[in-house]
XYZ file of C-alpha atoms in Angstrom:
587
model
C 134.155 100.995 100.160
C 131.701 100.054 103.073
C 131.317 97.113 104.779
C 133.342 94.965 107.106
C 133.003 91.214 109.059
C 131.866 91.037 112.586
C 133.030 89.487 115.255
C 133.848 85.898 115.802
C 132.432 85.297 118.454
C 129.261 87.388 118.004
C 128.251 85.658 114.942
C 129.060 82.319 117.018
C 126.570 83.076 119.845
C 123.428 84.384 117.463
C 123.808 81.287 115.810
C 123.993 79.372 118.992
C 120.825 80.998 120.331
C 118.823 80.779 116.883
C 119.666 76.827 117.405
C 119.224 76.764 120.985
C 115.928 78.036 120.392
C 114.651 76.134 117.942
C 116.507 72.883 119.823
C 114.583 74.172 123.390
C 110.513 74.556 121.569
C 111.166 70.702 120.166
C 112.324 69.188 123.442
C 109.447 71.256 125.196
C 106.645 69.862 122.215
C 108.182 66.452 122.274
C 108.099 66.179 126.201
C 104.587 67.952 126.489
C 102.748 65.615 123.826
C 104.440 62.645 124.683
C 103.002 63.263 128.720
C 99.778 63.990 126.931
C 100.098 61.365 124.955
C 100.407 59.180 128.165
C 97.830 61.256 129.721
C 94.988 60.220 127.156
C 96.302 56.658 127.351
C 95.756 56.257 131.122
C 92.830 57.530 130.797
C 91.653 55.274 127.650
C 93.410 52.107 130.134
C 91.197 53.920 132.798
C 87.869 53.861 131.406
C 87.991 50.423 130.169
C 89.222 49.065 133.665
C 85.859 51.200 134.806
C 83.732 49.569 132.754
C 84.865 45.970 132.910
C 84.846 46.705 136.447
C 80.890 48.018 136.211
C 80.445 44.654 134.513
C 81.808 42.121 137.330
C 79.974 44.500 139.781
C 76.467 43.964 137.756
C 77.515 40.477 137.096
C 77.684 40.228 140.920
C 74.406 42.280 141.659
C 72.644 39.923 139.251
C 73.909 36.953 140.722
C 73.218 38.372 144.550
C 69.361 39.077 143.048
C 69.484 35.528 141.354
C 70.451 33.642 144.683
C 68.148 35.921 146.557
C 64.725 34.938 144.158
C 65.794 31.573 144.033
C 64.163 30.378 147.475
C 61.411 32.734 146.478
C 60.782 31.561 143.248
C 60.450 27.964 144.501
C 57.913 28.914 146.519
C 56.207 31.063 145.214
C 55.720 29.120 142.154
C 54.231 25.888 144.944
C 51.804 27.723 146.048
C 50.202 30.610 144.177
C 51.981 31.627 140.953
C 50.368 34.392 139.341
C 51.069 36.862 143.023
C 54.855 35.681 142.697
C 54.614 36.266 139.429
C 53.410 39.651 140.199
C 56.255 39.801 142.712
C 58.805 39.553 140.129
C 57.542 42.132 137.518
C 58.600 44.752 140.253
C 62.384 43.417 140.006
C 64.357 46.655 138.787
C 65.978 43.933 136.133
C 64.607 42.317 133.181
C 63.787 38.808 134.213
C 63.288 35.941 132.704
C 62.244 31.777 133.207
C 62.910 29.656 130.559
C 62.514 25.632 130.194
C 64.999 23.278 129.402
C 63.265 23.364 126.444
C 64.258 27.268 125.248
C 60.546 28.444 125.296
C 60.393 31.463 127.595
C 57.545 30.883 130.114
C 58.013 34.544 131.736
C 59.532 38.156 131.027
C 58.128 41.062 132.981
C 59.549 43.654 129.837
C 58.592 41.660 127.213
C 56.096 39.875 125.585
C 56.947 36.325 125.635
C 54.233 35.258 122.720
C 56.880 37.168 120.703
C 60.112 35.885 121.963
C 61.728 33.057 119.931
C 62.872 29.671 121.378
C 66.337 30.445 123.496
C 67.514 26.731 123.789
C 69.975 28.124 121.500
C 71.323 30.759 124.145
C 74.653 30.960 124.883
C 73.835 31.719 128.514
C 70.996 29.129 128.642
C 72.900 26.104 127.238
C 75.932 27.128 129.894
C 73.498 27.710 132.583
C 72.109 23.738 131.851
C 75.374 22.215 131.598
C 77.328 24.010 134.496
C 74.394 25.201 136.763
C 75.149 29.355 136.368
C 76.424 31.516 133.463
C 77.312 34.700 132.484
C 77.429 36.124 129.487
C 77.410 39.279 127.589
C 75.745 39.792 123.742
C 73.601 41.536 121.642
C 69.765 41.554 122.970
C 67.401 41.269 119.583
C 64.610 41.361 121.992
C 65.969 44.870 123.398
C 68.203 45.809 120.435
C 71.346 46.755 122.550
C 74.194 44.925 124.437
C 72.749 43.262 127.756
C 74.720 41.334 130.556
C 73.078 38.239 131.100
C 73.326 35.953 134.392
C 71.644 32.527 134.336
C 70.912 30.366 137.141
C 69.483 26.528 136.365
C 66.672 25.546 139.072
C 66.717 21.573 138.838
C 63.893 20.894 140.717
C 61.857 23.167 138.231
C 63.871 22.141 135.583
C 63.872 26.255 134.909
C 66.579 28.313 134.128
C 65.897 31.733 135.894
C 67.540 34.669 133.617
C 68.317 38.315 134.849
C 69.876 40.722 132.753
C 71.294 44.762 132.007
C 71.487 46.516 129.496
C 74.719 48.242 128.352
C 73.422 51.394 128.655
C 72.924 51.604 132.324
C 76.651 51.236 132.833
C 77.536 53.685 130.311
C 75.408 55.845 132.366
C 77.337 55.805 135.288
C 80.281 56.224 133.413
C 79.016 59.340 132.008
C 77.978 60.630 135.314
C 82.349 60.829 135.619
C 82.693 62.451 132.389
C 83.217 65.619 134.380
C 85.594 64.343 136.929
C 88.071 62.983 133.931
C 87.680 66.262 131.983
C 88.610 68.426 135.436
C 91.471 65.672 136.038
C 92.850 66.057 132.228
C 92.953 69.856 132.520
C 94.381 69.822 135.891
C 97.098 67.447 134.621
C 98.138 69.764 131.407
C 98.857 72.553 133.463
C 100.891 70.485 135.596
C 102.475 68.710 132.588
C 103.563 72.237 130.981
C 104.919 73.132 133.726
C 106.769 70.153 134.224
C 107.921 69.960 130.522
C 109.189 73.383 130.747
C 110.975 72.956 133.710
C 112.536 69.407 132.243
C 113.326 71.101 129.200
C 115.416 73.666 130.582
C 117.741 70.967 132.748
C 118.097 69.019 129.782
C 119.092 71.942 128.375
C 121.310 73.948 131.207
C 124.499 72.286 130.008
C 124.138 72.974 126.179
C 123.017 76.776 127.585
C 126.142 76.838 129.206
C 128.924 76.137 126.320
C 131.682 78.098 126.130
C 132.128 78.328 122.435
C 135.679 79.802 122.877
C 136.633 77.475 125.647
C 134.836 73.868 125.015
C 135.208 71.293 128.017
C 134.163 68.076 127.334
C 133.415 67.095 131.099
C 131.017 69.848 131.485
C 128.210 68.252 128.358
C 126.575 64.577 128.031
C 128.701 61.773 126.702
C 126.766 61.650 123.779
C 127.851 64.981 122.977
C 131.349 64.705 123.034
C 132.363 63.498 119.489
C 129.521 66.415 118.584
C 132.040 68.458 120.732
C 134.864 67.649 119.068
C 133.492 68.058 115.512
C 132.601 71.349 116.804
C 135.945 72.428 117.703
C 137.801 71.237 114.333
C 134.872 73.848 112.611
C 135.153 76.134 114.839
C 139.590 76.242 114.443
C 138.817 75.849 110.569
C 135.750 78.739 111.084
C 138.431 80.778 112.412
C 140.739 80.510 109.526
C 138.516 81.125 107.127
C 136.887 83.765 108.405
C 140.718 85.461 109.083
C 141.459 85.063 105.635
C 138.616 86.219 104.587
C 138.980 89.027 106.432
C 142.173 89.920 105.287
C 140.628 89.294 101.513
C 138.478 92.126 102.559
C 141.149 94.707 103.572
C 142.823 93.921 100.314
C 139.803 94.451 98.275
C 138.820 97.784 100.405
C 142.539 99.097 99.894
C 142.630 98.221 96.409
C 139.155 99.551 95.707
C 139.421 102.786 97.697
C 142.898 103.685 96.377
C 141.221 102.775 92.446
C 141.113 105.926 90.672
C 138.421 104.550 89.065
C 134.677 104.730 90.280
C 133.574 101.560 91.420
C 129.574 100.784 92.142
C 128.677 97.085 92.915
C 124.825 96.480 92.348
C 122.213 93.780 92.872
C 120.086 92.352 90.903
C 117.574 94.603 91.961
C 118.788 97.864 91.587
C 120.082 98.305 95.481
C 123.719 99.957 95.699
C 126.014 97.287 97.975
C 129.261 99.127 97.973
C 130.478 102.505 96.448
C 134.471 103.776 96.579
C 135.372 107.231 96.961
C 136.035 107.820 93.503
C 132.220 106.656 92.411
C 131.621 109.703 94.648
C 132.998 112.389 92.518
C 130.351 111.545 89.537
C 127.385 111.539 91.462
C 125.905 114.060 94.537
C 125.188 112.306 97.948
C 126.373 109.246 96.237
C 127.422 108.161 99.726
C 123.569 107.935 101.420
C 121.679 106.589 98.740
C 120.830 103.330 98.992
C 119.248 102.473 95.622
C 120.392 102.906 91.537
C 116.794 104.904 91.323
C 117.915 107.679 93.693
C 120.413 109.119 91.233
C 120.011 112.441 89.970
C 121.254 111.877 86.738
C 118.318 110.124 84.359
C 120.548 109.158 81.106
C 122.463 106.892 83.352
C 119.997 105.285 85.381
C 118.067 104.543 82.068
C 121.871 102.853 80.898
C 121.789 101.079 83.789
C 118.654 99.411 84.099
C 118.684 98.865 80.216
C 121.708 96.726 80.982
C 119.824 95.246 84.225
C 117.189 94.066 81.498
C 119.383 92.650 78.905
C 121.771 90.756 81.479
C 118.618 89.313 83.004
C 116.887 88.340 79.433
C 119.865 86.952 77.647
C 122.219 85.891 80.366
C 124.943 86.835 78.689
C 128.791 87.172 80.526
C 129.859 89.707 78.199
C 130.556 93.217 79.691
C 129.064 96.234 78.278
C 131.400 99.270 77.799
C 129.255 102.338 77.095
C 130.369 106.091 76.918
C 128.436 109.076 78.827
C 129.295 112.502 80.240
C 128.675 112.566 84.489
C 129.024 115.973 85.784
C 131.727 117.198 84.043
C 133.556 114.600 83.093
C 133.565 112.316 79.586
C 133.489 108.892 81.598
C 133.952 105.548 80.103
C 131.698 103.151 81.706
C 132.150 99.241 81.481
C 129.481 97.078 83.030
C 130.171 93.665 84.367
C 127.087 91.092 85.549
C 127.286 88.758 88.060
C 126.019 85.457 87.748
C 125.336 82.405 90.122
C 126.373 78.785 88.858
C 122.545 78.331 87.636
C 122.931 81.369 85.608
C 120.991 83.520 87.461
C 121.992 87.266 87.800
C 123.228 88.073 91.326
C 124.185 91.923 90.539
C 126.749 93.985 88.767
C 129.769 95.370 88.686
C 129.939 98.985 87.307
C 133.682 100.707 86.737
C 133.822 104.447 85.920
C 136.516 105.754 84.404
C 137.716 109.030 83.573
C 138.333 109.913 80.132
C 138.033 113.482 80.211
C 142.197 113.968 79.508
C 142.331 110.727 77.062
C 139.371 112.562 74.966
C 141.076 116.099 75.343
C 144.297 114.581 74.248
C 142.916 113.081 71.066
C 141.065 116.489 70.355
C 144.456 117.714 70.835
C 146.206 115.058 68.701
C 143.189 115.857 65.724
C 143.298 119.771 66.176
C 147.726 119.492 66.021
C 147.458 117.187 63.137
C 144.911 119.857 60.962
C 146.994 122.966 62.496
C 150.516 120.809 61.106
C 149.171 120.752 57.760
C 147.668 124.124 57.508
C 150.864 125.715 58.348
C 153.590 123.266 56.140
C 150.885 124.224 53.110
C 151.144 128.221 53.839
C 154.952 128.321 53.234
C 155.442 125.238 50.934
C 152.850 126.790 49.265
C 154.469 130.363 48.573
C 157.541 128.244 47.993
C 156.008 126.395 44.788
C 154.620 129.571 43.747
C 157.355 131.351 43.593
C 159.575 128.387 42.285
C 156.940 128.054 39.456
C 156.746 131.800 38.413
C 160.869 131.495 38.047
C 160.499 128.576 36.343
C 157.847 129.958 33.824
C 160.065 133.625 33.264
C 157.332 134.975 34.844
C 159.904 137.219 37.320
C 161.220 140.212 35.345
C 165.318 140.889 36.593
C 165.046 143.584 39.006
C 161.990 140.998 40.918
C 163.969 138.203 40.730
C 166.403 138.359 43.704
C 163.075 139.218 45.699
C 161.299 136.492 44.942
C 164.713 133.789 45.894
C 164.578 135.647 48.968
C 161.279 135.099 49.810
C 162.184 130.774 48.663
C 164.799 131.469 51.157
C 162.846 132.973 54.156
C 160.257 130.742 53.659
C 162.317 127.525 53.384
C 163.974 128.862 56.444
C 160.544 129.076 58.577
C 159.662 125.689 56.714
C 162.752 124.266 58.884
C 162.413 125.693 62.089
C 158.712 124.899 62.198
C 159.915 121.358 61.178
C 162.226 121.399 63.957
C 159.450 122.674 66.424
C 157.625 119.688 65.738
C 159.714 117.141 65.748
C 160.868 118.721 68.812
C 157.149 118.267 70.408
C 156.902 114.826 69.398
C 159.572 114.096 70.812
C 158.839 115.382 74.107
C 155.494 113.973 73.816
C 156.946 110.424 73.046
C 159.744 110.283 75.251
C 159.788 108.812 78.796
C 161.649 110.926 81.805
C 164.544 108.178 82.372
C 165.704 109.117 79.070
C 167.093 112.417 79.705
C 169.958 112.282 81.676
C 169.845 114.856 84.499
C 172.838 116.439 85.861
C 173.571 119.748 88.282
C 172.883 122.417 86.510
C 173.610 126.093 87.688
C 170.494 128.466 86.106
C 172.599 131.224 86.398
C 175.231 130.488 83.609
C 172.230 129.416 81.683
C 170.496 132.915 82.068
C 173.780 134.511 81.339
C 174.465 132.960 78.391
C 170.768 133.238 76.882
C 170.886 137.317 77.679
C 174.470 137.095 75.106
C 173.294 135.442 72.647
C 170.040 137.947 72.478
C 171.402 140.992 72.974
C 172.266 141.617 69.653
C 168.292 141.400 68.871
C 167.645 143.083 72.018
C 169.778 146.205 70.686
C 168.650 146.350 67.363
C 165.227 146.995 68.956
C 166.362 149.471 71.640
C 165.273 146.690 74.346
C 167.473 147.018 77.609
C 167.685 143.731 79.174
C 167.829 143.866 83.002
C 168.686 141.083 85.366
C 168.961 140.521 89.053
C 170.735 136.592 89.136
C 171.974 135.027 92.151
C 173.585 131.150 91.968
C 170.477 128.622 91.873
C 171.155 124.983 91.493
C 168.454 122.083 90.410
C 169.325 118.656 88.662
C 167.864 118.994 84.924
C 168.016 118.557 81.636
C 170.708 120.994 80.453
C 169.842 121.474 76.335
C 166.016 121.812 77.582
C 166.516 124.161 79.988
C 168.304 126.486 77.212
C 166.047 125.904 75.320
C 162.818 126.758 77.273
C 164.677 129.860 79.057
C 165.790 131.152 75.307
C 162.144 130.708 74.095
C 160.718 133.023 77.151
C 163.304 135.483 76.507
C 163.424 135.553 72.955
C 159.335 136.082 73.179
C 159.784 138.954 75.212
C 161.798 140.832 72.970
C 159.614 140.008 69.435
C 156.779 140.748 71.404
C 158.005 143.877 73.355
C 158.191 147.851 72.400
C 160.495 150.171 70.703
C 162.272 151.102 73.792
C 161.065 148.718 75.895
C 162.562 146.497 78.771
C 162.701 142.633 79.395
C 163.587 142.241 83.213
C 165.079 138.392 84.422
C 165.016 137.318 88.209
C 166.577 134.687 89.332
C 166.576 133.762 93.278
C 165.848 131.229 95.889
C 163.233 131.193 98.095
C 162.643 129.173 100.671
C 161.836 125.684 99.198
C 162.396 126.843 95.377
C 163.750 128.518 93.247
C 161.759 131.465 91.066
C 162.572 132.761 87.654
C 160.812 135.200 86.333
C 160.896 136.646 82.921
C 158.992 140.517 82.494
C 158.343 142.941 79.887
C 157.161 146.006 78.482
C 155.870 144.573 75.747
C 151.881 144.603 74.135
C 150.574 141.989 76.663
C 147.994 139.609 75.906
C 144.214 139.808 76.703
C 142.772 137.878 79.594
C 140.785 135.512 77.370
C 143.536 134.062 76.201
C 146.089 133.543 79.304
C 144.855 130.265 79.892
C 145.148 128.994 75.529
C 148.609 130.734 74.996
C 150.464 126.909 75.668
C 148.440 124.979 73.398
C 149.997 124.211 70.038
C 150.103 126.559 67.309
C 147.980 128.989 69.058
C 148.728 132.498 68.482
C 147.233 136.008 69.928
C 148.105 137.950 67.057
C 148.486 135.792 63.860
C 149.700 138.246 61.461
C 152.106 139.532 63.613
C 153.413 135.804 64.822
C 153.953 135.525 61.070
C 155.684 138.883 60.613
C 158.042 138.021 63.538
C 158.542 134.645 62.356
C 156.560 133.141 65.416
C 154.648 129.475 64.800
C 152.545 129.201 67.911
C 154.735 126.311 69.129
C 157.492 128.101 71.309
C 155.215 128.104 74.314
C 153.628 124.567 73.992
C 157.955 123.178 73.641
C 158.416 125.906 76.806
C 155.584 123.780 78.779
C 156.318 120.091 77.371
C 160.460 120.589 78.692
C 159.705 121.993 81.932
C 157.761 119.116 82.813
C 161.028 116.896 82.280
C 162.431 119.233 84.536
C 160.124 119.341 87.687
C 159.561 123.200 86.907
C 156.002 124.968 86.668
C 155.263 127.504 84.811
C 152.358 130.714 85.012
C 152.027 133.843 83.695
C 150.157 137.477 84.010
C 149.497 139.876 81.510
C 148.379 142.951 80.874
C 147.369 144.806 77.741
C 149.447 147.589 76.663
C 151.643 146.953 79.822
C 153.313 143.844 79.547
C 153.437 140.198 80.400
C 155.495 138.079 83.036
C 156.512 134.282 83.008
C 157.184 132.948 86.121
C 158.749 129.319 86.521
C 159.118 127.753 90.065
C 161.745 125.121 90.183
C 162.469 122.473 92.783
C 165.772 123.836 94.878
C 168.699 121.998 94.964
C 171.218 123.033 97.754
C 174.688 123.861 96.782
């Protein structure tokens, strides 16, 4: 199963520099727009200084040109006062005389039949009382803000009035519009640069952490209960992440030893982990990345039917579905995933190999059906024969034929009967419950070849052996058994003047018995069928001989229990040979 944790301290320093990042672009933003900040502030604080500054300095301008008509004006107006009134209309400021009254007796940029009384004037009434005044309002004469200075002539009893408009000292600040623009560009290159270079000092310590080795002395004191915190995670981190990994090794051991297939999806269709038995069912399962890369359409359509329903219904049960993968009958049980909101995360799919459990219950099925076929053949010509006695149906001279064929019959009834029961209960019983002592094969041989040779002589068979001392631990009544069976099969099944020839000898890590004869052989197409359970080559002459098809499958079932294999090779009309290779046991 892929997949493993990285390192410690890997994972500790990318997530140190993701933060570290992030932490460094807000210091450098926060330091940048709080200079700017400052920046637009000072020069806000700047401009307004400027112009209350342009103010005083008009203020004082007017009041320089005020003191500097005033002799002027009182003689002028003495003498001749339309040329000094003429004199006045070139002033570059808006001038004004005015009564004590309020009516305005002279403007040279406006016409005074127009003007309203101004005894109501801030600036005049302040100009009366304290002699001067200054003052700063809305013109509705010139529709704009104006500056006014106003000095009170007593011996004209005239208050002489210059003003400015606003917009003459916004002009000059304009004409620095450019020099604050060139200053505030200048300045944010600077202040990048010097946010940039604060940022990284602030940030030279933090750079500098040792996650493995954290020192206290080397960070801020306001970072050293952070510090601490850091190091309690970092121990518990630790921990988790070595029990986690050992979690991991488990589950990779346990999964990769399963003999099950094992496939973990998500909810998507993408393959997370495979084991090496998954690998057996599919081609290239190893590379593929995705459920939709498999090869074999009837289960990617299971599987994405399941995705479907799991999604729709949300339901925790599994699904346990049957298919054929390559060529093996596979059961396959499908498990979702779910989060805690009940949405699916993935699935679990487990593969397992039915292939024997589905040829055993074939087996079980086909033995059952073969069992009663043949008990009904000879039960069957049992009753018949019974009945037709029963009935005087059998003249005299039939009758002892027909008890002897109750008798023969009956006979075969029991052994078969013994046969099976004898397969059962090989098939039921466990290994501890044979008890296994030292058994030499070579008294076992010898006595099988006596108790034959009676058989073997009635059918001219010569029985040749070549036996040396071979010891295993066994069964003793199986191995009898299962070396009588081979041996008995070779004479039924040999020739008139055949042979049956026994080895028995060690090798170098077993021991080999074979069992050869002369007999009829049996055809290729069959070698591989001749164990199974009531399976005969030749029927008719199984039933002739008194043969059941079940010596073979009882030969195969005991040497099991015994550690032994068994194999055989035939040829028609020259003779078969039974080899069994047993596990050596050393004198």
């Amino acid at each position: 199963m892929g997949g493993s944790y990285q390192d410690d301290s890997w994972l500790g320093l990318s997530i140190r520099a993701g933060s570290l990042d992030s932490m460094q672009k807000k210091i450098f933003y926060s330091i940048f727009s709080t200079c700017f900040c400052l920046l637009i502030l000072v020069n806000i604080f700047f401009v307004i200084a400027l112009e209350q500054f342009l103010q005083k300095e008009m203020f004082v301008e007017l009041e320089r040109q005020a003191k500097k008509l005033e002799p002027y004006l009182q003689k002028g107006l003495q003498k001749d006062s339309r040329i000094f009134l003429d004199f006045l209309g070139k002033n570059p400021y808006r001038l004004s005389l005015i009564d004590i009254k309020g009516k305005v007796l002279y403007d040279n940029q406006a016409d005074i039949l127009k003007m309203d009384n101004h005894a109501k004037r801030e600036e005049i009434k302040q100009a009366i009382q304290n002699g001067i005044s200054k003052e700063i309002r809305h013109s509705n004469t010139l529709g704009e803000k104006t500056l006014y200075f106003a000095l009170f002539l007593k011996e004209q009893n005239l208050v002489l009035r210059l003003s400015s408009t606003q917009s003459y000292i916004m002009g000059l600040l304009i004409e620095f519009v450019p020099y604050f623009v060139l200053e505030i560009l200048i300045l944010l290159v600077v202040l990048y640069f010097l946010a940039h270079i604060l940022t990284k000092t602030i940030l030279k310590p933090i750079l500098e952490i040792d996650l493995e080795h954290l020192n206290e002395d080397s960070l801020y004191s306001e970072l050293h209960s952070f510090v601490k915190k850091i190091k309690t995670q970092n121990k518990t981190i630790k921990n988790q992440f070595k029990h986690l990994r050992q979690k991991q090794q488990e589950m990779l051991l346990l999964t990769e030893n399963m003999s099950d297939g094992l496939i973990l999806l998500n909810r998507y269709g993408s393959i997370l982990n495979t084991n090496k038995s998954a690998q057996t069912y599919f081609t290239n399962l190893e590379n593929i990345s995705s459920i939709y890369q498999l090869e074999d359409s009837r289960f990617l359509k299971m599987i994405l039917e399941s995705l479907k329903e799991f999604k729709k219904s949300k339901s925790l049960d599994n699904q346990i579905l049957q298919i054929q993968l390559a060529k093996y009958e596979c059961e396959v049980v499908i498990s979702p995933v779910f989060s805690k909101n009940k949405k699916l995360k993935g699935m679990v799919i487990v593969l397992r190999n039915i292939t024997e459990k589905k040829l055993a219950q074939n087996l079980r099925k086909e033995f059952s059906a073969n069992v009663t076929h043949e008990l009904k053949t000879p039960l069957t010509s049992i009753l018949a024969s019974s009945e037709m006695i029963k009935n005087h149906l059998v003249a005299k001279e039939d009758l002892m034929d027909f008890i002897n064929r109750i008798a023969l019959e009956s006979k075969r009834l029991l052994e078969m009967i013994d046969e099976i029961l004898m397969i059962s209960f090989l098939d039921e019983c466990k290994e501890e419950y044979f008890k296994k002592t030292k058994i030499n094969l070579k008294n076992i041989v010898l006595s099988t070849i006596k108790r034959l040779q009676f058989i073997a002589n009635k059918n001219e068979i010569k029985i040749l052996s070549n036996l040396e001392d071979c010891y295993i631990f066994g069964v003793n009544e199986l191995l009898e058994n299962c070396i009588f069976n081979l041996c008995d099969n070779a004479i039924k099944y040999n020739k008139r003047g055949g042979f049956v020839e026994i080895i028995l000898q060690n090798e170098e890590d077993k021991i080999l018995l074979s069992i050869k004869d002369s007999g009829i052989g049996i055809p290729e197409e069959y070698l591989s069928r001749i164990f199974e359970r009531f399976f005969c080559v030749d029927k008719s002459r199984s039933k002739k001989i008194g043969g059941s098809g079940l010596g073979l499958s009882i030969v195969k079932s005991a040497l099991k229990y015994n550690n032994a294999q068994i194999s055989v090779k035939s040829q028609i009309g020259v003779g078969s040979e039974f080899i069994v290779y047993f596990k050596r046991e050393e004198n």
